[in-house]
Coordinates of C-alpha atoms and ligand atoms in Angstrom, one line a residue:
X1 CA 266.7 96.6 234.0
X2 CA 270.4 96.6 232.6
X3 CA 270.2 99.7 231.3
X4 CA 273.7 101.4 230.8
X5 CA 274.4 105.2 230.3
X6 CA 276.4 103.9 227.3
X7 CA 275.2 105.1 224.1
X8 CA 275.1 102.2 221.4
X9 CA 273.9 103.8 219.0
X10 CA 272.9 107.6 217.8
X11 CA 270.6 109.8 215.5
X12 CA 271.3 113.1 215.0
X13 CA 269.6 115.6 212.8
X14 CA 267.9 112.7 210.8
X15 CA 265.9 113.3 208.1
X16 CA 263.6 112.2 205.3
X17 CA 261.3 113.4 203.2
X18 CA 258.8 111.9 201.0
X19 CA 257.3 113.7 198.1
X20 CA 258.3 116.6 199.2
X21 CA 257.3 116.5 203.1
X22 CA 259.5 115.5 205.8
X23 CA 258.4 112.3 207.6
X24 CA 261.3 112.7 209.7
X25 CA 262.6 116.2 210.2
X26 CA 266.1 116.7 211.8
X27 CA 265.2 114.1 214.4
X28 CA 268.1 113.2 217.0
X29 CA 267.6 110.5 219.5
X30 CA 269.9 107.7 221.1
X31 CA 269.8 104.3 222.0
X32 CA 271.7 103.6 225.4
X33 CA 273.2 100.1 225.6
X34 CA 270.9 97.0 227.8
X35 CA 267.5 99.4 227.4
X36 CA 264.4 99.6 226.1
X37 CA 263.5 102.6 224.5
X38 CA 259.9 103.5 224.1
X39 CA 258.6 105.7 220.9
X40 CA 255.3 107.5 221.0
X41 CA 253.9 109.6 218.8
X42 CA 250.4 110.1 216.6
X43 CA 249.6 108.6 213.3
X44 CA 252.3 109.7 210.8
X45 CA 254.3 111.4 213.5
X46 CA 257.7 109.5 211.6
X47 CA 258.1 106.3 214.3
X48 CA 258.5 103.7 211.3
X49 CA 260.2 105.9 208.9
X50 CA 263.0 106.4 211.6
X51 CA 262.6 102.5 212.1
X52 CA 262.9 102.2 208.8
X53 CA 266.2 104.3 208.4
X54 CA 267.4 102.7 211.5
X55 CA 267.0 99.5 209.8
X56 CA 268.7 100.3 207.0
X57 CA 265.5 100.2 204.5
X58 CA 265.2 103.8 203.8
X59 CA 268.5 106.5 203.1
X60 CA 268.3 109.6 205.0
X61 CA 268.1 113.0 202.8
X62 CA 270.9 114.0 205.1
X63 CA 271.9 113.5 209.3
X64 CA 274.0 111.0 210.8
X65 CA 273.2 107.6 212.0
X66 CA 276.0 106.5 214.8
X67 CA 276.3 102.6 215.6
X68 CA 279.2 101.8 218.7
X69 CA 280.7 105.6 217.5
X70 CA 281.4 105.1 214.3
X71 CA 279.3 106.7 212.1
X72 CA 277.8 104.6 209.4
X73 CA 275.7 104.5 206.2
X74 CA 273.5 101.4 205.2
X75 CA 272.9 100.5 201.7
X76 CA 270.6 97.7 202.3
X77 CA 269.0 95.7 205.0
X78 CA 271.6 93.1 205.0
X79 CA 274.0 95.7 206.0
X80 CA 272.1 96.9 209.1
X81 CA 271.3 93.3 210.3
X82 CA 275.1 92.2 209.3
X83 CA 275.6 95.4 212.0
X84 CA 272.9 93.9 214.6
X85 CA 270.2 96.0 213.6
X86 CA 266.9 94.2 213.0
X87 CA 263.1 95.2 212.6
X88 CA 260.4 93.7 213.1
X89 CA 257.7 95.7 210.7
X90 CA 254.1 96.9 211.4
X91 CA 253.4 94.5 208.7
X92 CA 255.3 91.1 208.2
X93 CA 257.6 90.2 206.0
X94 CA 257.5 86.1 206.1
X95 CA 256.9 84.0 203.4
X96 CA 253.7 82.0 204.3
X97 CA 254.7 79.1 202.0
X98 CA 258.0 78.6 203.2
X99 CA 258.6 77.1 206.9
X100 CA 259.7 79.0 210.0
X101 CA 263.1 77.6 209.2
X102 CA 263.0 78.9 205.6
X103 CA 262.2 82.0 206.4
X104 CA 265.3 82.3 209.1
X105 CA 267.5 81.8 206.7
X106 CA 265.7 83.4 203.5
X107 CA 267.7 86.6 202.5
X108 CA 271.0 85.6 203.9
X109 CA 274.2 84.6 201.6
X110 CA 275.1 82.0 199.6
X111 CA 277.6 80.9 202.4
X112 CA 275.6 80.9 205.4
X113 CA 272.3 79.5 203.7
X114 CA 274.6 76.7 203.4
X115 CA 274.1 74.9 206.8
X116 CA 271.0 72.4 206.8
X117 CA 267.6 73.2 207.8
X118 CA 267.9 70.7 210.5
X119 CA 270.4 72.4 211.9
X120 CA 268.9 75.8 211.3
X121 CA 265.7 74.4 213.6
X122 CA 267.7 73.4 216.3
X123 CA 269.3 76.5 216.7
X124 CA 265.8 78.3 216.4
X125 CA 264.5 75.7 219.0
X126 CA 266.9 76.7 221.3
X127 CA 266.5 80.4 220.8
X128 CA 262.9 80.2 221.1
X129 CA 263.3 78.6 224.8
X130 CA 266.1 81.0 225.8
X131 CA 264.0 83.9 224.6
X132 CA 260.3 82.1 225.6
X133 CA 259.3 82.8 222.3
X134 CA 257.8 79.5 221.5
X135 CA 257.1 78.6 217.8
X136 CA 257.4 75.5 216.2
X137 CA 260.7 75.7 213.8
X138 CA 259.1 73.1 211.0
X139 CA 255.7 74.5 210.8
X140 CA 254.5 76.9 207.6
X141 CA 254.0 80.4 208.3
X142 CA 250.4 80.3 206.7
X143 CA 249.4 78.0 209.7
X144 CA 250.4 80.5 212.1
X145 CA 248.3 83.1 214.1
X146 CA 249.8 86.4 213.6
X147 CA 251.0 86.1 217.3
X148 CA 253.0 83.5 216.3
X149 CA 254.8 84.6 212.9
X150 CA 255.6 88.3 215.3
X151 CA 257.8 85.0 217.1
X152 CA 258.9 84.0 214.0
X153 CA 260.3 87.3 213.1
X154 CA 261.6 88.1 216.2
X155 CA 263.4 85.1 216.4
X156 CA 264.7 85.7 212.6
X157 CA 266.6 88.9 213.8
X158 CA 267.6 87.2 216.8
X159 CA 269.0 83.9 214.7
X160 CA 270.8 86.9 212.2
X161 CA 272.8 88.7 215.4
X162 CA 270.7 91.3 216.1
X163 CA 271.5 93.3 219.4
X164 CA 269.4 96.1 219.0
X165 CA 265.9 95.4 218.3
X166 CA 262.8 97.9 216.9
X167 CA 259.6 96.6 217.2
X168 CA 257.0 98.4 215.5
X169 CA 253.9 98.6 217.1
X170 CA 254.5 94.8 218.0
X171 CA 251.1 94.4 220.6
X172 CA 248.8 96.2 218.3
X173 CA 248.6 92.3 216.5
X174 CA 248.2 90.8 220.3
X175 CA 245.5 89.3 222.7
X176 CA 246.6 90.7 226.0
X177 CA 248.2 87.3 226.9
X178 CA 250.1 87.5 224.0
X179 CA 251.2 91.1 224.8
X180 CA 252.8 89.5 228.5
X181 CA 254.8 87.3 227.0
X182 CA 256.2 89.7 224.9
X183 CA 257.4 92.1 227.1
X184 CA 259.0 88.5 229.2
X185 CA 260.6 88.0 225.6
X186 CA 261.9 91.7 225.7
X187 CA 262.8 91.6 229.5
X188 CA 264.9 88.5 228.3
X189 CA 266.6 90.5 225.3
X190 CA 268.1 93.6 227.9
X191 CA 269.4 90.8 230.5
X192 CA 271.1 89.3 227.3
X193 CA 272.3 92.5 226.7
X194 CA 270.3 93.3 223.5
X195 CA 268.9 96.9 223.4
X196 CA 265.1 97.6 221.7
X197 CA 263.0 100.7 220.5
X198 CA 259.2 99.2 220.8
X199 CA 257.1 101.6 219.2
X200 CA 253.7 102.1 220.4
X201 CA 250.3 104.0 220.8
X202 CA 249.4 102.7 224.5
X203 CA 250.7 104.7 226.8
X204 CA 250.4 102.0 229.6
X205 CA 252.6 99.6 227.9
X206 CA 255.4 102.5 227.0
X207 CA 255.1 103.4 230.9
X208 CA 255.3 99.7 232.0
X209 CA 257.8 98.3 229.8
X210 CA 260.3 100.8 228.9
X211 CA 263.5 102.5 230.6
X212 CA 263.2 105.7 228.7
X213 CA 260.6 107.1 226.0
X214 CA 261.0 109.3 222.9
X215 CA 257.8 111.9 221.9
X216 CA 257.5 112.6 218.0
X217 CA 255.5 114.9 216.7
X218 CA 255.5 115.6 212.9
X219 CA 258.9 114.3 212.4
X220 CA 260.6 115.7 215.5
X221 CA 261.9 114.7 218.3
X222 CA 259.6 116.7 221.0
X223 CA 261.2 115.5 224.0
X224 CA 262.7 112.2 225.4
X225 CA 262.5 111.4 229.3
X226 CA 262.9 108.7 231.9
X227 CA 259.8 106.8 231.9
X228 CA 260.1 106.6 235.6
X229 CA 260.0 110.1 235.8
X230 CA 257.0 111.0 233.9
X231 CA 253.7 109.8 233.7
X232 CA 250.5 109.1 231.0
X233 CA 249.7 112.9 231.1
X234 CA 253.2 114.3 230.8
X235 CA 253.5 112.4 227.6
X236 CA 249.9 112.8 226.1
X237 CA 250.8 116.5 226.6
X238 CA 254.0 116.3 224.5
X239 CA 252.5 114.1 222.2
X240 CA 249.6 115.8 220.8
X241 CA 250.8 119.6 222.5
X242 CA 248.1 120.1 224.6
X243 CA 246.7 118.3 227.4
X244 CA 242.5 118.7 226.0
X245 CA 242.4 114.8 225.0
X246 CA 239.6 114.3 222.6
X247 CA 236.5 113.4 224.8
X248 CA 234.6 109.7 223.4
X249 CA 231.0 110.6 223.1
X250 CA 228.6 108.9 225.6
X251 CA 226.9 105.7 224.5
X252 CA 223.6 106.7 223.9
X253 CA 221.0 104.2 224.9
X254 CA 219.5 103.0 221.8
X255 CA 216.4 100.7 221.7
X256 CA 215.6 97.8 219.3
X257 CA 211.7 97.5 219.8
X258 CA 211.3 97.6 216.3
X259 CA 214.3 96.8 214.7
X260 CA 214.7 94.0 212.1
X261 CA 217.1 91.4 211.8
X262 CA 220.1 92.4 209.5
X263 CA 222.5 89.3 210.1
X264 CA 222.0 86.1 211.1
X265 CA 224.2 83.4 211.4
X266 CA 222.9 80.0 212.5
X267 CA 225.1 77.1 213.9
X268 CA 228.5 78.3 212.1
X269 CA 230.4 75.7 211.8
X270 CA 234.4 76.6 210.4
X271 CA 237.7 74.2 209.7
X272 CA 240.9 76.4 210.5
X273 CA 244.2 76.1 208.6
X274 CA 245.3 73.0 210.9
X275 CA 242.0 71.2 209.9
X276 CA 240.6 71.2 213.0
X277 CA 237.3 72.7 214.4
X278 CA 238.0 76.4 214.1
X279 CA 234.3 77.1 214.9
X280 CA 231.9 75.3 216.2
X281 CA 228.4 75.6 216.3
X282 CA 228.0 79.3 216.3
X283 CA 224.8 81.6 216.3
X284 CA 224.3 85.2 216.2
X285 CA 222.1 88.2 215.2
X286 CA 222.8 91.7 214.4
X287 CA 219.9 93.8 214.4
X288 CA 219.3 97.2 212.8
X289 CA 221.0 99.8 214.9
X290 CA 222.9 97.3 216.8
X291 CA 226.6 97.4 217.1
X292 CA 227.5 93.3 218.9
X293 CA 230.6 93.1 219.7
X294 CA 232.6 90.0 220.2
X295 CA 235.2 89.5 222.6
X296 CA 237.7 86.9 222.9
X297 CA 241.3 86.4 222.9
X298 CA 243.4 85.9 219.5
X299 CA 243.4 82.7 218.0
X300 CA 240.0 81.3 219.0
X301 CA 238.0 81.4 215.6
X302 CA 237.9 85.3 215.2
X303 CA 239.8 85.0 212.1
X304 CA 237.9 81.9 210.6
X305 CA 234.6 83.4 211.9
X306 CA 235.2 86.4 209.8
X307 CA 236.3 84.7 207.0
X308 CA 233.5 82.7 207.0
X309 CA 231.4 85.6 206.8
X310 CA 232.5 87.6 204.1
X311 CA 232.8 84.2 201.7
X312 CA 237.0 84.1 202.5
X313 CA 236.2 80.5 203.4
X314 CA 234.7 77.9 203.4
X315 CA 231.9 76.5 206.1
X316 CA 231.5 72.9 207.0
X317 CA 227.8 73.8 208.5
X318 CA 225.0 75.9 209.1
X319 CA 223.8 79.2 207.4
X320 CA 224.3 82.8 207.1
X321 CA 221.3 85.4 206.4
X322 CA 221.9 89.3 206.0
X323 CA 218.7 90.6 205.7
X324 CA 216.8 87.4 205.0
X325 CA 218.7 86.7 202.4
X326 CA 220.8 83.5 202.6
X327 CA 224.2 84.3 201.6
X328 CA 225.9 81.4 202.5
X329 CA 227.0 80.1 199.1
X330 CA 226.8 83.6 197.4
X331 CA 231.0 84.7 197.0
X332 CA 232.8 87.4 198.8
X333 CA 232.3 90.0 195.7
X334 CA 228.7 88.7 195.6
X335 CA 228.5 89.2 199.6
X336 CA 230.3 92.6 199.7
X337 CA 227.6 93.4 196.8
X338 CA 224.8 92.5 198.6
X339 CA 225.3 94.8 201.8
X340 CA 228.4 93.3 203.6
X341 CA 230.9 96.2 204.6
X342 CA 234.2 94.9 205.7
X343 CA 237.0 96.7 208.3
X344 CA 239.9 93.4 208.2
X345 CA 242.2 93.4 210.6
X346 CA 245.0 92.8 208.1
X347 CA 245.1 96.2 206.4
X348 CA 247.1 95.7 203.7
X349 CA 246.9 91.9 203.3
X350 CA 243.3 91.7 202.2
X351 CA 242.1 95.7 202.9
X352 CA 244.1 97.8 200.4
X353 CA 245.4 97.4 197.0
X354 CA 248.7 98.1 197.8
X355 CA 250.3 99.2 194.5
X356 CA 247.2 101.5 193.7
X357 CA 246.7 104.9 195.1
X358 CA 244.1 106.2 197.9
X359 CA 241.7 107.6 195.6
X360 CA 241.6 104.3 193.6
X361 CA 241.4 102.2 196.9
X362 CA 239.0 104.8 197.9
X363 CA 236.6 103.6 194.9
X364 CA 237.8 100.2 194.4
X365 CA 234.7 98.3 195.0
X366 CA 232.3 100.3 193.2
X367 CA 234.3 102.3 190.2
X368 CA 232.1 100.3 187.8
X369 CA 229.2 101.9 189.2
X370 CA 227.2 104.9 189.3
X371 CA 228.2 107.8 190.0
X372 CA 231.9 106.9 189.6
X373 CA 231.0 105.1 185.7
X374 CA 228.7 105.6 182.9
X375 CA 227.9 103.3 180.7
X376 CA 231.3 101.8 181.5
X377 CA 233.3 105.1 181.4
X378 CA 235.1 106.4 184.6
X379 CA 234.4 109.5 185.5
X380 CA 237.5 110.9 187.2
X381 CA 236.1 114.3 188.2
X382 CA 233.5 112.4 190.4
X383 CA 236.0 110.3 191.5
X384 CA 238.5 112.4 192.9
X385 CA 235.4 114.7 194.8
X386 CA 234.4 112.1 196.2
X387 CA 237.8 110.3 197.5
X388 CA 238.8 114.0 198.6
X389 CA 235.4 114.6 200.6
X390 CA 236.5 110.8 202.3
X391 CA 239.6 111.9 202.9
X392 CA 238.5 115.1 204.5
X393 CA 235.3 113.4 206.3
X394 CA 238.0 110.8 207.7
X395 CA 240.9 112.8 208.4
X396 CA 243.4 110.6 206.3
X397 CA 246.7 111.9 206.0
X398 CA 250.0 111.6 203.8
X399 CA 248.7 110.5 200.9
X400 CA 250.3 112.3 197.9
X401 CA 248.8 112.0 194.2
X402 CA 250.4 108.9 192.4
X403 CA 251.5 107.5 195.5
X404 CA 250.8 104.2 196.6
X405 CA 248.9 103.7 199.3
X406 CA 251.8 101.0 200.9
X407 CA 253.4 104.0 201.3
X408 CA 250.9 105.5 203.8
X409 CA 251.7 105.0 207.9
X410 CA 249.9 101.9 209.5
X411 CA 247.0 104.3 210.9
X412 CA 246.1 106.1 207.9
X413 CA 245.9 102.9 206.0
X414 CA 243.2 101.9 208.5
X415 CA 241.1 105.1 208.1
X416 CA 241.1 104.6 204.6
X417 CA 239.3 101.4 204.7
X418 CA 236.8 102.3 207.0
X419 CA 236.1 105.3 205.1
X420 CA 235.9 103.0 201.7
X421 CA 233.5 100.8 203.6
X422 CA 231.3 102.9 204.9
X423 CA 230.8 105.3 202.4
X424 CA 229.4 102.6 200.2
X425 CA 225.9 101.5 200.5
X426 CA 225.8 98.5 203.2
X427 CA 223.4 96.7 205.5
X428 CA 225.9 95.2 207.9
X429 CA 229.6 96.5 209.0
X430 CA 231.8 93.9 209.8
X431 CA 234.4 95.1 211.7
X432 CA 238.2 93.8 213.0
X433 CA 239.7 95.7 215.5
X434 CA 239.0 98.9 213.5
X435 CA 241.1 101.2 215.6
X436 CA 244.2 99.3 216.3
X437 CA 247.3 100.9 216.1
X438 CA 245.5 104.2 215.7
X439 CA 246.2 107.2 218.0
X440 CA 243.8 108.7 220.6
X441 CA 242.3 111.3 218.2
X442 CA 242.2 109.1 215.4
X443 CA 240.5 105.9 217.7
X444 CA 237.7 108.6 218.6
X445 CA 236.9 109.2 215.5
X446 CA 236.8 106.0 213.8
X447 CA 234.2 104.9 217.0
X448 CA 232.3 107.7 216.5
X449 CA 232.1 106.9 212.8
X450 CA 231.0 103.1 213.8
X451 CA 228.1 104.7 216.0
X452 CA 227.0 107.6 213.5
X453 CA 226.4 104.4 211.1
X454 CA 224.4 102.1 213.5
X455 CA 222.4 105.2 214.5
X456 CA 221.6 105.9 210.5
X457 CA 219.8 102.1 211.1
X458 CA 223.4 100.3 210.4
X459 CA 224.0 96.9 211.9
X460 CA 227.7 96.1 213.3
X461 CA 229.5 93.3 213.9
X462 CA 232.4 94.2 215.8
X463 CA 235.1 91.4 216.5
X464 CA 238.3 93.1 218.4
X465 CA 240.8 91.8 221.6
X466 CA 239.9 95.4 223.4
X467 CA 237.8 94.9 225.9
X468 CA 238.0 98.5 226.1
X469 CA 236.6 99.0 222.9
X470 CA 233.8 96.4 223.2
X471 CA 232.5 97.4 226.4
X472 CA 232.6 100.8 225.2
X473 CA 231.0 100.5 221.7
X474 CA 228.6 97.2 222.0
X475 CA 225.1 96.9 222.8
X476 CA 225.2 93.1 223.0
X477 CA 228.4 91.6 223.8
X478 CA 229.1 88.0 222.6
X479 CA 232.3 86.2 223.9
X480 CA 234.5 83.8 221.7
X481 CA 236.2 81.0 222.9
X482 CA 237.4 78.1 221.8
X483 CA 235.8 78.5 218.7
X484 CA 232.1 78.6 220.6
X485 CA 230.0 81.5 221.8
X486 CA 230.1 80.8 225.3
X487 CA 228.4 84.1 227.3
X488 CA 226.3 87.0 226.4
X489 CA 225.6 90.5 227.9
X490 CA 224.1 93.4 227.3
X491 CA 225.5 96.7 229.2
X492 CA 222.6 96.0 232.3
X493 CA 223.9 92.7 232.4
X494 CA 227.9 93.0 231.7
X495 CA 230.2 91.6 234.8
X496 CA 233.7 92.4 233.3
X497 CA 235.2 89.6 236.1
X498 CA 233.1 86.9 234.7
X499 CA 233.2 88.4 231.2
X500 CA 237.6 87.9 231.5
X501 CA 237.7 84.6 233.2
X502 CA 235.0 83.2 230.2
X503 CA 237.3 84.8 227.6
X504 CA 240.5 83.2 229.0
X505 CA 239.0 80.6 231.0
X506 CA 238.7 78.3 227.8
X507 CA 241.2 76.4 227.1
X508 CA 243.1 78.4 223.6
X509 CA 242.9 75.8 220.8
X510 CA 246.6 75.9 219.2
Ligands
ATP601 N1 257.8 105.3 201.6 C1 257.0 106.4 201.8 N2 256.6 107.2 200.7 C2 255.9 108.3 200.9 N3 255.5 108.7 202.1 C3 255.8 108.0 203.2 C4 256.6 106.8 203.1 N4 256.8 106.3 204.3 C5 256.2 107.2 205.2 N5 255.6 108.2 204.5 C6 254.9 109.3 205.0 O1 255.6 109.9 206.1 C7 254.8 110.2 207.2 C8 255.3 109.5 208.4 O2 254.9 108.1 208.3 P1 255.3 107.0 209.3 O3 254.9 105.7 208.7 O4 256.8 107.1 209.7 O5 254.4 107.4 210.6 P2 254.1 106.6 211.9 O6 254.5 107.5 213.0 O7 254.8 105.3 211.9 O8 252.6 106.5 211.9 P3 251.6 105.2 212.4 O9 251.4 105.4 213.8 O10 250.3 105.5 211.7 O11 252.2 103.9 212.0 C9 253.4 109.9 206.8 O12 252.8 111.1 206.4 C10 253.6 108.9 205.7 O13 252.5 109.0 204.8
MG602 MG1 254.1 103.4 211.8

């Protein structure tokens, strides 16, 4: 790689505290010119709030941020990207209405929003092919997958000047496809002469894709090496201070001899965003104590499947029964009511309340209810025992009283729907990737949480792009492709060669 001893820019005795706690606490760590700079750490260890400093979207309480030695202070976002700095964010920060071109250009000044959008999409055109970071400049952000707007944002910094990029956990949103032509993206940035800090919780993908790596743990720097001089262990070590990894319980055999049906969906059929076919003729059953999982890359019907399920959208055909009831005209509210339990992958989009705190998300869909409400009146005492058991039964961290949840780090957020979804009454689970972006302990946890429910006579529906986590967690396993189930296996039957080659074999509708 193109890596340089030159040091572009420098952090030194960062930090930042939030309520009162320090997310980042005297962190130091540089950026060398042409690398890429890997940054580990577990949930809420301080990798976006540095990001975010770094990106000029948070002021540190004190330290010294060092850009081409000069030592400088952002006041805004603008600032940092008018200084080459841009972020691409856990979560997105597009405009769905507006096009790709739009959104280049949304933000900027007077002055330089001046220049057409045609002009503005030829330039993005270009970049896209230098880059290989294909997107089509005139489409609308809402018809994008989410692989696609990541391109879309990574090409906004790039269209703005940035030469150092952060990336913020930027594969936990990608198929494993998606994830290679990434890193070809990234490769493409160094030999350009761009410099990027990719943030992330595989350890793999640090050790494959990065020149050197930075350890945080609680808000300090706990180390930063060569990546070619250490290995998975070295930094699993650093990262959570001792090298006894949790240990994932052993799939118990479990046996459906007299298990009922909980879900069943019967020739689904699902328009996406583009009007076409999004899924086509789809059938599946979740039985009691059954956790199916469904594998598939991004971007063959997951999303609409899912959608269709909990009521988000609309089906063109067919029927879907949780426990004999047919829901399929009932509304999401009605759905969720009626037993349906729902992990989405987009945490804040359509998980969380944003504004409203974790004790309020925690109870959101059933504070009119008993215990939480009598005869219409809230009863806070209840309410706040019950969100602190969830938060102690889930090990969810940061959350401060008053605070809004968006102010939580990616990881936590996704504990906190899982433990709102579970702890209500439920027939089926319907879960999205449920551990993404979470760290090793944390991903232990939430699985074991997933099995303790099928094993209480749960059913789960289990949609993620791990294979890992599929294989691991699934007694049936279903694979999606192009919008159809195409293969079937239980773990007697599973051959992970043919099980890859279906899931990638089909031609990915776009
Ligand atoms: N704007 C904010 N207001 C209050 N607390 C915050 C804010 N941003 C971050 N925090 C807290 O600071 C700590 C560090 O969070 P941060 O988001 O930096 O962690 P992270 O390493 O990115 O974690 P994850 O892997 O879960 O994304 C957490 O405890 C978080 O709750
Ligand atoms: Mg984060």
């Amino acid at each position: 790689m193109a890596a340089t001893e030159k040091e572009i820019l420098q952090v030194r005795e960062l930090t930042k505290s939030f309520y009162g706690v320090a997310a980042n606490d005297k962190v130091s760590f540089s950026l060398r010119n042409g690398e890429v700079h890997g940054l580990l750490g577990e949930n809420g260890a301080g990798k976006s709030t540095l990001c975010s400093i770094l990106a000029g979207l948070y002021r540190p309480d004190s330290g010294d941020v060092i850009l081409n030695s000069e030592r400088i202070r952002f006041r805004s976002p603008l600032d940092a990207s008018n200084m080459g700095i841009g972020m691409v964010h856990q979560h997105f920060k597009l405009i769905s209405s507006f096009t790709v071109a739009e959104n280049m250009v949304l933000g900027l000044n007077a002055k330089s929003r001046n220049i057409s959008l045609g002009t503005v999409e030829d330039e993005v055109r270009e970049l896209a092919r230098q880059y290989g970071l294909d997107v089509e400049p005139s489409a609308h952000v809402w018809q994008l997958s989410v692989g696609e707007q990541q391109r879309v944002e990574i090409l906004r910094q790039l269209f703005r000047g940035a030469r150092i990029l952060i990336l913020d956990e930027p594969t936990a949103v990608l198929a494993p496809q998606e994830c290679d032509r990434l890193f070809e993206a990234v490769r493409h940035m160094v030999e350009r002469d761009h410099s990027v800090i990719l943030v992330s919780h595989k350890m793999d993908e640090i050790l494959s894709n990065t020149d050197r790596v930075t350890v945080l743990v609680g808000g300090r720097n706990a180390g930063t090496l060569r990546t070619n001089e250490t290995d998975a262990a070295e930094l699993a070590k650093l990262m959570i201070g001792s090298d006894h990894l949790p240990k994932l319980a052993n799939k118990s055999l479990r046996r459906f001899v007299e298990s009922t049906p909980v879900l069943t969906i019967r020739d689904l059929e699902v328009i996406g965003d583009r009007g076409t076919e999004a899924v086509s003729g789809a059938s599946l059953e979740v039985l009691s104590g059954q956790i199916v999982g469904v594998a598939g890359v991004a971007g063959n019907g997951q999303r609409e499947f899912q959608q269709a399920i909990v009521g988000r959208r609309q089906i063109s055909g067919g029927s879907i029964m949780l426990r004999g009831r047919d829901i399929t005209q009932l509304s999401s509210r009605a759905r969720s009511r009626s037993g349906l339990a729902y992990v989405p992958e987009d945490r804040l989009g359509t998980g969380l309340a944003s504004g409203l705190t974790l004790e309020e998300n925690l109870i959101l869909k059933s504070y009119n209810e008993p215990p939480y409400s009598h005869r219409g009146v809230l009863s806070t005492a209840v309410i706040t025992a019950a969100a602190e058991k969830l938060v102690k039964d889930f090990d969810i961290r940061g959350a401060r009283s008053g605070m809004p949840v968006s102010l939580m780090s990616g990881g936590n957020l996704q504990k906190a729907i899982l433990a709102r979804e579970l702890s209500r009454p439920h027939d089926l689970l319907l879960a999205a990737s449920p551990t993404r972006g979470l760290d090793l302990a944390a991903t232990a946890s939430v699985r074991q949480h997933i099995r303790a429910d099928t094993e209480k006579g749960g059913a789960v529906l289990l949609f993620s792009e791990d294979l890992g986590e599929i294989v691991e967690l699934s007694d049936l396993i279903l694979v999606l492709a192009g919008g159809r189930i195409v293969g079937s296996y239980t773990p007697a039957t599973l051959d992970i060669s043919e099980l890859g080659l279906l899931m990638t074999g089909a031609k990915v509708h776009n």
